[in-house]
Coordinates of C-alpha atoms in Angstrom, one line a residue:
Chain A
M1 CA 49.5 -51.2 1.4
F2 CA 46.4 -51.5 -0.8
S3 CA 43.6 -49.0 -0.5
F4 CA 40.4 -48.5 -2.5
S5 CA 38.4 -45.3 -3.2
S6 CA 36.8 -46.0 -6.6
I7 CA 37.1 -48.4 -9.5
D8 CA 38.6 -45.6 -11.6
Q9 CA 41.3 -44.9 -9.1
Y10 CA 41.9 -48.7 -8.7
H11 CA 42.3 -49.1 -12.5
S12 CA 44.8 -46.2 -12.6
S13 CA 46.9 -47.8 -9.9
L14 CA 46.8 -51.2 -11.8
Q15 CA 47.9 -49.4 -14.9
D16 CA 50.8 -47.5 -13.4
G17 CA 51.9 -50.7 -11.6
T18 CA 51.3 -49.5 -8.0
A19 CA 48.8 -52.2 -7.3
T20 CA 47.8 -55.7 -8.7
C21 CA 44.5 -57.6 -8.7
L22 CA 46.2 -60.2 -6.4
Q23 CA 47.1 -57.5 -3.9
A24 CA 43.5 -56.3 -3.9
V25 CA 42.2 -59.8 -3.4
E26 CA 44.7 -60.5 -0.5
H27 CA 43.7 -57.2 1.0
Y28 CA 40.0 -58.1 1.0
L29 CA 40.6 -61.7 2.2
Q30 CA 42.6 -60.3 5.1
R31 CA 39.9 -57.8 6.0
I32 CA 37.1 -60.4 5.7
N33 CA 39.1 -62.7 8.1
A34 CA 39.6 -59.9 10.6
Q35 CA 35.8 -59.0 10.5
M36 CA 34.4 -62.5 10.6
H37 CA 32.3 -61.6 13.7
L38 CA 30.2 -59.2 11.5
N39 CA 28.9 -62.4 9.8
A40 CA 28.5 -60.7 6.5
F41 CA 29.8 -63.6 4.4
V42 CA 28.3 -67.0 4.2
D43 CA 30.9 -68.4 1.8
I44 CA 34.3 -67.1 0.8
Y45 CA 35.9 -68.1 -2.5
A46 CA 39.5 -67.4 -1.4
D47 CA 41.6 -69.7 -3.6
E48 CA 39.4 -69.1 -6.6
A49 CA 39.6 -65.3 -6.2
R50 CA 43.4 -65.5 -5.9
T51 CA 43.7 -67.7 -9.1
R52 CA 41.5 -65.4 -11.1
A53 CA 43.3 -62.3 -9.8
A54 CA 46.7 -63.8 -10.8
A55 CA 45.3 -64.6 -14.3
L56 CA 44.0 -61.1 -14.7
D57 CA 47.3 -59.6 -13.6
L58 CA 49.1 -61.8 -16.2
Q59 CA 46.7 -60.8 -18.9
R60 CA 47.1 -57.1 -18.2
Q61 CA 50.9 -57.3 -17.9
S62 CA 51.0 -59.0 -21.3
G63 CA 49.4 -56.0 -22.8
R64 CA 45.8 -57.1 -23.1
P65 CA 43.4 -54.2 -22.6
M66 CA 41.4 -54.2 -19.4
E67 CA 37.7 -55.0 -19.4
V68 CA 35.6 -52.3 -17.6
L69 CA 35.4 -54.3 -14.4
H70 CA 38.9 -55.7 -14.6
G71 CA 39.9 -57.0 -11.2
V72 CA 36.9 -55.4 -9.4
V73 CA 36.2 -57.4 -6.3
I74 CA 32.5 -58.1 -5.8
G75 CA 30.4 -59.9 -3.2
I76 CA 27.0 -61.4 -4.1
K77 CA 23.9 -61.9 -1.9
D78 CA 23.1 -65.5 -1.2
V79 CA 20.1 -65.4 -3.5
I80 CA 22.0 -64.9 -6.7
A81 CA 23.2 -68.0 -8.5
Y82 CA 26.9 -68.6 -9.3
N83 CA 27.6 -71.9 -11.1
G84 CA 29.2 -74.5 -8.9
H85 CA 28.8 -72.4 -5.7
K86 CA 26.6 -72.8 -2.7
L87 CA 23.3 -71.0 -3.0
T88 CA 20.9 -71.1 0.0
A89 CA 18.8 -67.9 0.3
A90 CA 20.0 -68.1 4.0
S91 CA 17.5 -70.9 4.4
R92 CA 17.8 -74.5 5.7
I93 CA 15.6 -75.6 2.9
L94 CA 18.4 -75.1 0.5
E95 CA 21.0 -76.7 2.7
G96 CA 23.8 -78.1 0.6
F97 CA 22.4 -76.8 -2.7
H98 CA 25.0 -75.9 -5.3
S99 CA 23.9 -73.9 -8.3
I100 CA 24.3 -75.6 -11.7
Y101 CA 24.2 -72.3 -13.6
S102 CA 25.1 -68.6 -13.1
A103 CA 22.7 -65.7 -13.0
T104 CA 22.9 -63.5 -16.1
A105 CA 24.0 -60.6 -13.9
V106 CA 26.9 -62.7 -12.5
E107 CA 27.8 -64.0 -16.0
R108 CA 28.1 -60.4 -17.2
L109 CA 30.2 -59.3 -14.2
L110 CA 32.6 -62.1 -14.9
E111 CA 32.7 -61.3 -18.7
A112 CA 33.6 -57.7 -17.7
G113 CA 36.6 -59.0 -15.7
A114 CA 35.1 -58.9 -12.1
I115 CA 36.3 -61.2 -9.3
I116 CA 33.6 -62.7 -7.2
I117 CA 35.0 -63.1 -3.7
G118 CA 32.1 -64.7 -1.9
S119 CA 28.4 -64.9 -1.1
L120 CA 26.7 -62.6 1.4
N121 CA 24.4 -63.2 4.3
C122 CA 20.7 -62.0 4.2
D123 CA 17.3 -62.6 5.6
E124 CA 15.8 -65.9 4.7
F125 CA 14.5 -65.7 1.1
A126 CA 15.1 -61.9 1.4
M127 CA 12.2 -61.6 3.8
G128 CA 13.1 -59.2 6.5
S129 CA 14.3 -55.7 7.4
T130 CA 17.0 -56.5 9.9
N131 CA 19.0 -59.5 8.7
E132 CA 18.0 -61.3 11.9
N133 CA 16.1 -64.0 10.0
S134 CA 19.0 -65.9 8.6
A135 CA 19.9 -69.6 9.0
Y136 CA 23.5 -68.3 9.4
G137 CA 22.6 -65.9 12.2
K138 CA 22.4 -62.2 12.4
V139 CA 24.7 -59.7 10.6
L140 CA 26.2 -56.8 12.7
N141 CA 26.3 -53.2 11.7
A142 CA 30.0 -52.4 11.5
L143 CA 29.5 -48.8 12.7
D144 CA 27.8 -50.0 15.9
E145 CA 27.8 -53.7 16.5
T146 CA 24.9 -53.6 18.9
R147 CA 22.7 -52.5 16.0
I148 CA 21.1 -54.2 13.0
P149 CA 22.5 -53.5 9.5
G150 CA 19.1 -53.5 8.0
G151 CA 17.8 -56.1 5.5
S152 CA 17.2 -58.2 3.8
S153 CA 20.6 -57.6 2.0
G154 CA 22.4 -56.9 5.3
G155 CA 25.5 -58.8 4.5
S156 CA 25.9 -57.1 1.1
A157 CA 25.6 -53.6 2.8
V158 CA 28.0 -54.5 5.6
A159 CA 30.5 -55.9 3.1
V160 CA 30.8 -52.5 1.4
Q161 CA 30.4 -50.5 4.6
A162 CA 33.3 -52.4 6.3
G163 CA 35.5 -52.5 3.2
L164 CA 35.3 -56.2 2.6
C165 CA 34.8 -55.8 -1.2
M166 CA 34.6 -53.0 -3.7
V167 CA 31.0 -53.4 -4.8
S168 CA 28.3 -55.9 -3.8
L169 CA 25.0 -57.1 -5.2
G170 CA 21.8 -57.4 -3.3
S171 CA 18.1 -57.8 -4.3
D172 CA 15.4 -55.3 -3.6
T173 CA 11.7 -56.5 -3.4
G174 CA 10.5 -53.8 -1.0
G175 CA 13.6 -51.9 0.0
S176 CA 16.1 -54.7 0.7
V177 CA 18.9 -52.7 -1.0
R178 CA 18.0 -49.1 -0.1
Q179 CA 17.1 -49.7 3.6
P180 CA 20.4 -51.4 4.6
A181 CA 22.4 -48.9 2.5
D182 CA 20.7 -46.2 4.5
L183 CA 21.4 -47.8 7.9
C184 CA 25.0 -48.6 7.0
G185 CA 25.8 -45.2 5.4
I186 CA 26.5 -46.3 1.8
I187 CA 24.9 -46.0 -1.6
G188 CA 22.2 -48.5 -2.6
L189 CA 20.5 -48.5 -5.9
K190 CA 17.4 -50.4 -7.0
P191 CA 17.0 -50.1 -10.7
T192 CA 13.8 -50.1 -12.7
Y193 CA 11.8 -53.3 -12.6
G194 CA 13.2 -55.3 -15.5
R195 CA 16.3 -53.3 -16.1
I196 CA 18.5 -56.2 -14.9
S197 CA 17.6 -59.8 -15.8
R198 CA 16.2 -61.8 -12.9
Y199 CA 17.5 -65.1 -14.4
G200 CA 19.4 -66.8 -11.5
L201 CA 17.9 -64.6 -8.8
I202 CA 15.9 -66.8 -6.4
A203 CA 12.3 -65.6 -6.7
Y204 CA 10.6 -64.0 -3.7
A205 CA 7.9 -61.8 -5.4
S206 CA 8.5 -62.0 -9.1
S207 CA 6.7 -58.7 -10.1
F208 CA 8.7 -56.8 -7.5
D209 CA 12.2 -58.4 -7.4
Q210 CA 15.1 -56.6 -8.8
I211 CA 18.9 -57.0 -8.4
G212 CA 20.4 -53.9 -6.8
I213 CA 23.9 -52.5 -6.3
F214 CA 25.8 -51.3 -3.2
G215 CA 28.8 -49.1 -3.7
S216 CA 30.8 -46.2 -2.3
T217 CA 30.7 -43.9 -5.3
I218 CA 28.0 -43.2 -7.9
A219 CA 30.4 -43.8 -10.7
D220 CA 31.1 -47.4 -9.4
V221 CA 27.4 -48.1 -9.1
A222 CA 26.7 -46.7 -12.6
L223 CA 29.4 -48.8 -14.2
T224 CA 28.2 -52.0 -12.4
L225 CA 24.6 -51.3 -13.5
Q226 CA 25.7 -50.7 -17.1
V227 CA 27.5 -54.1 -17.2
M228 CA 24.5 -56.1 -15.8
A229 CA 21.5 -54.3 -17.4
G230 CA 19.8 -55.2 -20.7
A231 CA 17.9 -57.8 -22.6
D232 CA 18.4 -61.5 -21.8
D233 CA 17.1 -64.6 -23.6
F234 CA 16.5 -66.3 -20.2
D235 CA 14.2 -63.7 -18.7
S236 CA 11.1 -62.8 -20.7
T237 CA 10.2 -59.9 -18.3
V238 CA 13.5 -58.1 -18.6
S239 CA 13.3 -54.9 -20.7
T240 CA 14.7 -55.0 -24.2
R241 CA 15.2 -51.2 -24.2
P242 CA 18.8 -50.3 -25.0
V243 CA 21.0 -49.6 -22.0
P244 CA 22.3 -46.0 -22.0
D245 CA 26.0 -45.3 -21.3
Y246 CA 25.6 -44.3 -17.7
T247 CA 29.3 -43.7 -17.1
H248 CA 29.7 -41.2 -19.9
G249 CA 26.3 -39.7 -19.2
L250 CA 27.3 -39.0 -15.7
K251 CA 30.1 -36.8 -16.9
E252 CA 28.0 -34.6 -19.1
K253 CA 27.3 -31.3 -17.5
Q254 CA 23.7 -30.5 -16.6
D255 CA 22.7 -26.9 -16.1
K256 CA 18.9 -27.1 -16.0
P257 CA 17.3 -26.6 -12.6
L258 CA 16.1 -29.8 -11.0
R259 CA 12.4 -30.4 -10.7
I260 CA 11.8 -32.1 -7.3
A261 CA 8.6 -33.2 -5.7
Y262 CA 8.2 -34.2 -2.1
F263 CA 5.2 -35.5 -0.1
P264 CA 4.4 -33.4 3.1
E265 CA 2.5 -36.4 4.4
A266 CA 5.7 -38.5 4.3
L267 CA 8.0 -35.9 5.7
D268 CA 5.6 -35.1 8.6
H269 CA 4.5 -38.7 9.2
P270 CA 4.3 -39.5 12.9
S271 CA 6.5 -42.6 12.5
L272 CA 9.4 -40.5 11.1
D273 CA 12.3 -39.5 13.4
P274 CA 12.1 -35.7 13.7
E275 CA 15.8 -35.3 12.9
I276 CA 15.5 -37.2 9.6
S277 CA 12.5 -35.0 8.7
Q278 CA 14.4 -31.8 9.6
A279 CA 17.5 -32.8 7.6
I280 CA 15.4 -33.5 4.4
H281 CA 13.3 -30.3 4.9
N282 CA 16.6 -28.3 5.2
L283 CA 18.0 -29.9 2.1
L284 CA 14.9 -29.1 0.1
K285 CA 15.0 -25.5 1.3
N286 CA 18.6 -25.2 0.3
L287 CA 18.1 -26.7 -3.1
Q288 CA 15.2 -24.3 -3.6
A289 CA 17.4 -21.3 -2.6
E290 CA 19.9 -22.6 -5.2
G291 CA 17.3 -22.1 -7.9
H292 CA 15.9 -25.6 -8.2
Q293 CA 12.1 -26.2 -8.4
V294 CA 11.0 -27.9 -5.2
S295 CA 7.3 -28.5 -4.7
P296 CA 5.1 -30.3 -2.2
V297 CA 2.8 -32.8 -3.8
S298 CA -0.1 -34.3 -2.0
F299 CA 0.0 -38.1 -1.7
S300 CA -2.9 -39.6 0.2
L301 CA -2.0 -43.3 -0.3
L302 CA 1.0 -43.4 2.1
D303 CA -0.8 -45.5 4.7
H304 CA -2.0 -48.0 2.1
I305 CA 1.2 -48.8 0.3
V306 CA 2.6 -51.2 3.0
P307 CA -0.7 -53.2 3.2
A308 CA -0.9 -53.4 -0.6
Y309 CA 2.7 -54.5 -0.7
Y310 CA 2.2 -57.3 1.8
V311 CA -0.9 -58.7 0.1
L312 CA 0.8 -58.9 -3.3
T313 CA 4.3 -60.0 -2.2
T314 CA 3.1 -62.7 0.1
A315 CA 0.7 -64.0 -2.6
E316 CA 3.6 -64.2 -5.0
A317 CA 5.9 -65.7 -2.4
S318 CA 3.4 -68.4 -1.4
S319 CA 3.4 -69.5 -5.1
N320 CA 7.2 -69.1 -5.7
L321 CA 8.1 -71.0 -2.5
S322 CA 5.9 -73.9 -3.4
R323 CA 8.8 -75.3 -5.4
Y324 CA 10.7 -76.2 -2.2
D325 CA 9.3 -79.7 -1.7
G326 CA 12.2 -81.8 -0.6
V327 CA 12.1 -83.7 -3.8
R328 CA 14.3 -82.1 -6.5
Y329 CA 16.8 -80.2 -4.5
G330 CA 17.7 -79.0 -1.0
Y331 CA 16.7 -80.3 2.4
R332 CA 14.5 -83.4 3.0
T333 CA 13.2 -84.5 6.4
S334 CA 15.0 -87.5 7.9
K335 CA 11.7 -88.8 9.2
E336 CA 10.9 -92.3 7.8
G337 CA 7.6 -93.9 6.8
L338 CA 5.9 -90.7 5.5
D339 CA 3.5 -90.6 2.6
I340 CA 4.1 -87.9 -0.1
N341 CA 2.0 -85.2 1.5
E342 CA 3.6 -85.8 4.9
L343 CA 7.0 -85.6 3.2
Y344 CA 6.2 -82.2 1.8
E345 CA 4.7 -80.8 4.9
T346 CA 7.4 -82.1 7.3
T347 CA 10.2 -81.1 5.1
R348 CA 8.9 -77.5 4.6
S349 CA 7.9 -77.1 8.3
E350 CA 11.3 -78.3 9.5
A351 CA 13.3 -76.1 7.2
F352 CA 11.5 -72.8 6.7
G353 CA 11.9 -70.1 9.3
T354 CA 9.1 -68.4 11.2
E355 CA 8.9 -65.2 9.1
V356 CA 8.9 -67.2 5.8
K357 CA 6.0 -69.4 7.1
R358 CA 4.0 -66.4 8.2
R359 CA 4.3 -64.9 4.7
I360 CA 3.4 -68.1 3.0
M361 CA 0.3 -68.4 5.2
L362 CA -0.8 -64.8 4.5
G363 CA -0.1 -65.3 0.8
T364 CA -2.1 -68.5 0.8
F365 CA -5.0 -66.8 2.5
V366 CA -5.2 -63.9 0.1
L367 CA -5.1 -66.3 -2.9
S368 CA -7.6 -68.8 -1.4
A369 CA -11.1 -69.3 -2.8
G370 CA -13.5 -66.7 -1.3
Y371 CA -10.9 -64.2 -0.4
Y372 CA -9.0 -63.7 -3.7
D373 CA -11.0 -60.8 -5.0
A374 CA -11.4 -59.1 -1.6
Y375 CA -7.7 -59.1 -0.9
Y376 CA -5.5 -60.0 -3.9
T377 CA -7.4 -58.3 -6.7
R378 CA -8.1 -55.3 -4.5
A379 CA -4.4 -54.9 -3.8
Q380 CA -3.7 -55.1 -7.5
K381 CA -6.2 -52.2 -8.0
V382 CA -4.4 -50.2 -5.4
R383 CA -1.2 -50.9 -7.3
K384 CA -2.8 -49.5 -10.4
L385 CA -3.9 -46.4 -8.5
L386 CA -0.4 -45.9 -7.2
F387 CA 1.1 -46.4 -10.6
D388 CA -1.2 -43.8 -12.2
Q389 CA -0.6 -41.3 -9.5
T390 CA 3.1 -41.7 -9.8
Q391 CA 3.0 -41.3 -13.6
L392 CA 1.1 -38.0 -13.1
I393 CA 3.8 -36.7 -10.7
F394 CA 6.5 -37.6 -13.2
K395 CA 4.7 -35.5 -15.9
E396 CA 5.7 -32.4 -13.9
F397 CA 8.7 -33.5 -11.9
D398 CA 11.9 -35.5 -12.5
H399 CA 12.5 -36.7 -9.0
I400 CA 10.7 -37.5 -5.8
F401 CA 12.5 -37.1 -2.5
L402 CA 11.6 -39.3 0.4
P403 CA 13.3 -40.6 3.5
T404 CA 14.7 -44.1 3.0
T405 CA 13.7 -45.3 6.5
P406 CA 11.7 -43.9 9.4
S407 CA 14.6 -44.2 11.9
T408 CA 18.3 -44.9 12.0
A409 CA 19.6 -48.5 12.7
F410 CA 17.8 -49.9 15.7
R411 CA 19.2 -52.3 18.3
I412 CA 19.4 -56.0 17.6
G413 CA 16.3 -57.8 18.9
E414 CA 14.3 -54.5 19.3
K415 CA 11.5 -55.3 16.8
T416 CA 11.6 -59.0 16.3
T417 CA 8.4 -59.9 18.2
D418 CA 6.0 -57.7 16.3
P419 CA 5.7 -58.4 12.6
I420 CA 3.5 -55.4 11.9
A421 CA 6.0 -52.9 13.6
M422 CA 8.7 -54.5 11.4
Y423 CA 6.6 -54.2 8.2
L424 CA 5.9 -50.5 8.9
A425 CA 9.6 -49.8 8.7
D426 CA 9.2 -50.4 4.9
I427 CA 6.8 -47.4 4.5
Y428 CA 9.1 -45.3 2.3
T429 CA 10.7 -48.0 0.3
V430 CA 7.9 -50.3 -1.0
M431 CA 6.5 -47.6 -3.3
A432 CA 9.3 -47.9 -5.8
N433 CA 8.7 -51.7 -6.1
L434 CA 5.0 -51.4 -6.3
V435 CA 5.3 -49.1 -9.3
G436 CA 8.5 -50.5 -10.7
I437 CA 10.5 -47.3 -10.7
P438 CA 14.2 -46.9 -9.9
A439 CA 15.2 -45.5 -6.5
I440 CA 18.5 -44.9 -4.7
S441 CA 19.5 -44.3 -1.1
L442 CA 22.3 -41.7 -0.7
P443 CA 24.3 -41.5 2.5
L444 CA 24.0 -37.7 3.1
F445 CA 23.3 -37.3 6.8
R446 CA 24.4 -38.2 10.3
H447 CA 22.1 -38.4 13.3
S448 CA 22.9 -37.0 16.7
N449 CA 22.9 -40.6 17.9
G450 CA 26.0 -41.1 15.7
M451 CA 24.4 -43.3 13.1
P452 CA 24.1 -42.4 9.4
F453 CA 20.9 -42.0 7.5
G454 CA 20.2 -41.4 3.9
L455 CA 18.0 -39.6 1.4
Q456 CA 15.9 -41.6 -1.0
V457 CA 15.5 -40.3 -4.5
M458 CA 13.1 -41.9 -7.0
S459 CA 12.9 -41.2 -10.8
N460 CA 10.6 -42.4 -13.5
R461 CA 10.9 -45.8 -15.1
F462 CA 14.2 -46.3 -17.0
E463 CA 15.4 -42.9 -15.9
E464 CA 18.4 -44.4 -14.2
L465 CA 20.8 -41.9 -15.9
S466 CA 18.8 -38.9 -14.5
L467 CA 18.7 -40.6 -11.1
L468 CA 22.5 -41.2 -11.1
R469 CA 23.1 -37.6 -12.2
I470 CA 21.2 -36.0 -9.4
S471 CA 22.7 -38.5 -7.0
D472 CA 26.2 -37.5 -8.0
L473 CA 25.2 -33.8 -7.7
L474 CA 23.8 -34.3 -4.2
I475 CA 26.8 -36.2 -3.0
D476 CA 29.2 -33.7 -4.5
R477 CA 27.2 -30.9 -2.9
Q478 CA 27.4 -32.5 0.5
L479 CA 31.2 -32.9 0.2
K480 CA 31.7 -29.2 -0.5
P481 CA 32.3 -27.1 2.6
Chain B
M1 CA -11.7 -60.9 10.6
E2 CA -11.5 -63.7 13.1
V3 CA -9.1 -66.5 12.1
T4 CA -10.3 -69.9 13.3
E5 CA -8.4 -73.0 13.9
A6 CA -10.2 -74.6 11.0
M7 CA -8.9 -71.9 8.8
I8 CA -5.4 -72.4 9.9
D9 CA -5.8 -76.2 9.2
K10 CA -7.1 -75.5 5.7
L11 CA -4.5 -72.9 4.9
S12 CA -1.6 -74.9 6.2
H13 CA -2.7 -77.9 4.2
L14 CA -2.9 -75.7 1.0
A15 CA 0.6 -74.3 1.8
R16 CA 1.9 -77.8 2.7
L17 CA 3.0 -76.6 6.1
R18 CA 2.4 -78.2 9.5
F19 CA 2.2 -76.4 12.8
T20 CA 2.4 -77.9 16.3
A21 CA -0.4 -77.0 18.8
D22 CA 1.8 -74.3 20.3
E23 CA 2.8 -72.9 16.9
K24 CA -0.8 -72.9 15.8
G25 CA -1.8 -70.4 18.5
Q26 CA 1.0 -68.2 17.5
I27 CA 0.4 -68.3 13.7
R28 CA -3.4 -67.7 14.4
G29 CA -2.6 -64.5 16.3
D30 CA 0.0 -63.4 13.7
L31 CA -2.3 -64.1 10.8
E32 CA -5.2 -62.3 12.4
R33 CA -3.1 -59.2 13.0
M34 CA -1.6 -59.3 9.5
I35 CA -5.1 -59.6 7.9
H36 CA -6.4 -56.8 10.1
F37 CA -3.4 -54.7 8.9
V38 CA -4.0 -55.3 5.2
E39 CA -7.8 -54.7 5.6
K40 CA -6.8 -51.0 5.6
L41 CA -7.2 -51.3 1.8
D42 CA -11.0 -51.5 2.4
E43 CA -11.0 -47.8 3.0
L44 CA -10.2 -47.0 -0.6
D45 CA -12.8 -46.5 -3.3
L46 CA -11.6 -48.6 -6.1
N47 CA -14.7 -48.5 -8.3
G48 CA -13.6 -48.5 -12.0
V49 CA -10.0 -49.2 -11.2
E50 CA -8.5 -52.0 -13.2
P51 CA -6.1 -54.4 -11.4
L52 CA -2.4 -53.9 -12.4
I53 CA -1.1 -57.4 -13.1
F54 CA 2.0 -57.2 -15.2
M55 CA 4.9 -54.9 -14.4
T56 CA 6.8 -55.4 -17.6
D57 CA 6.2 -53.6 -20.9
E58 CA 7.4 -56.6 -22.9
V59 CA 4.7 -58.7 -24.6
N60 CA 5.0 -61.9 -26.5
V61 CA 8.8 -62.1 -26.2
L62 CA 9.6 -64.7 -28.8
R63 CA 12.9 -66.5 -29.6
E64 CA 14.1 -69.1 -32.0
D65 CA 13.2 -72.6 -30.9
E66 CA 16.7 -73.7 -30.2
V67 CA 17.8 -75.9 -27.4
K68 CA 19.9 -73.8 -25.0
G69 CA 20.1 -73.2 -21.3
S70 CA 19.0 -76.7 -20.5
V71 CA 20.8 -78.9 -18.1
S72 CA 21.9 -82.5 -18.3
R73 CA 20.2 -85.3 -16.4
D74 CA 23.3 -85.7 -14.3
E75 CA 23.3 -82.0 -13.3
A76 CA 19.6 -82.0 -12.6
L77 CA 19.9 -84.9 -10.2
R78 CA 23.0 -83.6 -8.5
N79 CA 21.1 -81.6 -5.8
A80 CA 18.3 -84.1 -5.2
P81 CA 18.1 -85.5 -1.7
A82 CA 17.2 -88.9 -3.0
H83 CA 17.5 -90.2 -6.6
T84 CA 18.4 -93.2 -8.8
D85 CA 20.5 -92.9 -11.9
T86 CA 17.5 -91.6 -13.8
F87 CA 14.8 -90.4 -11.4
F88 CA 14.1 -88.4 -8.3
T89 CA 12.7 -90.7 -5.7
V90 CA 9.7 -90.1 -3.5
P91 CA 7.6 -92.2 -1.1
K92 CA 5.0 -94.4 -2.8
V93 CA 2.2 -92.2 -4.1
I94 CA -0.4 -94.7 -5.3
K95 CA -1.8 -96.8 -2.5
K96 CA -3.4 -100.2 -3.2

């Protein structure tokens, strides 16, 4: 009977012959089939995964050394391109689209020996916080199927939560990896903006988007990041900084006390569940008692970050989504006798969902003549203010602690009617995307209602190693009695 | 700010979207609330603050002028809803 706890343990069992890649793939295919009602997958590459697993087994048994992700079974969000496979952003507008190239991230996973087992459900064009806005229908939280898994990478979170793959990829524009990780009780990392190439990631808001990783151990997340990160000829915004060895760096012992900042305004915010606030306050108190530096830092912009985020991301989305015109790829209306403009308008109106249209309209408004400076430029200035304030904090501190979400997973349908209530659920996650810093959600806590919730930790730009180290420490600490 | 029906018509044309009479009422309400929500930014004093436009540190990322990463015509046409052997096809654009 195959079981998975970490990539390291899996590789040991491959080497001592107690497991094979094919057994692993069969195990996951069986679990995926048994959990179809969760609706996490939109496409399953069963035969292909079996063939690749068998080939990897043969290579290993013939003595070829294992690549770092040899046989690791990975699911990818339906916004990440994989050559020859369906890619739809959970939207009708990309109905029938098959990618003709692979994302750089996927290419690197494959080179490192990974097996891609399928593509994962999400909110349409990654716009949403509940995974209720998908052309394929909603995804269920495996811990309580009456609740949402979070979004937009809901399928990716549930795939790891329910043991349907070892690691999964999501994308994080405003919290779409960290928030579902929090609500599902797993680890979710959003790296620094530009750490992983965006080539082959369907664009939502290009100055915010970043591929992120879901996993069950920090070591697995670190290794997956290491494989995907770094310069890429096909993305001129990706960072050319060298990629540190996260895996080895994690093992180096750190004795220096941590320097942690927290925002009292955030922990005492009226929208925050008191139990979540209490849990984080307690953790901070304990860390301080253990000799770490824990300090409150005043942060007055908390109520402005979500508005700034929505102005900028909808502006970028309205521009990015103008490419879906029913001409070069995807859906085209079946109505006859239309002129070219009617063809565009009818196609787009028939195939985009409500939330996507709302955001395109707001984005079009903030970019339109007469309003551009008052809304769009203004939000860019707020972004600068935030960026500068954050850099000041990181002069004195290594990490900022925040909740990931204001509440645990809510009931399906609870917030769908009010877009603003939904947007406010992003209050703690959008900051990292606005300033481009890495952030992680760690599954440290459980609420009296039975649902898990996490702690969000943020570090300075390109300080993933430091972020992964503190994450490892916090999870270890939690496991100790 | 009050969102008028004329504004919705203008924006939906710019965005190449079309709304039915029912949907128009809905989007008008939604947009008005969303605009009201983002107007919270008006509270901030932003005098002397420069807009932050680019999030990457990379400037002038140059590469050799080699052909790579391009796709064949056949591949490019593969996902098109309507095409000939060589072109995407659209309704007639120029009217006589």
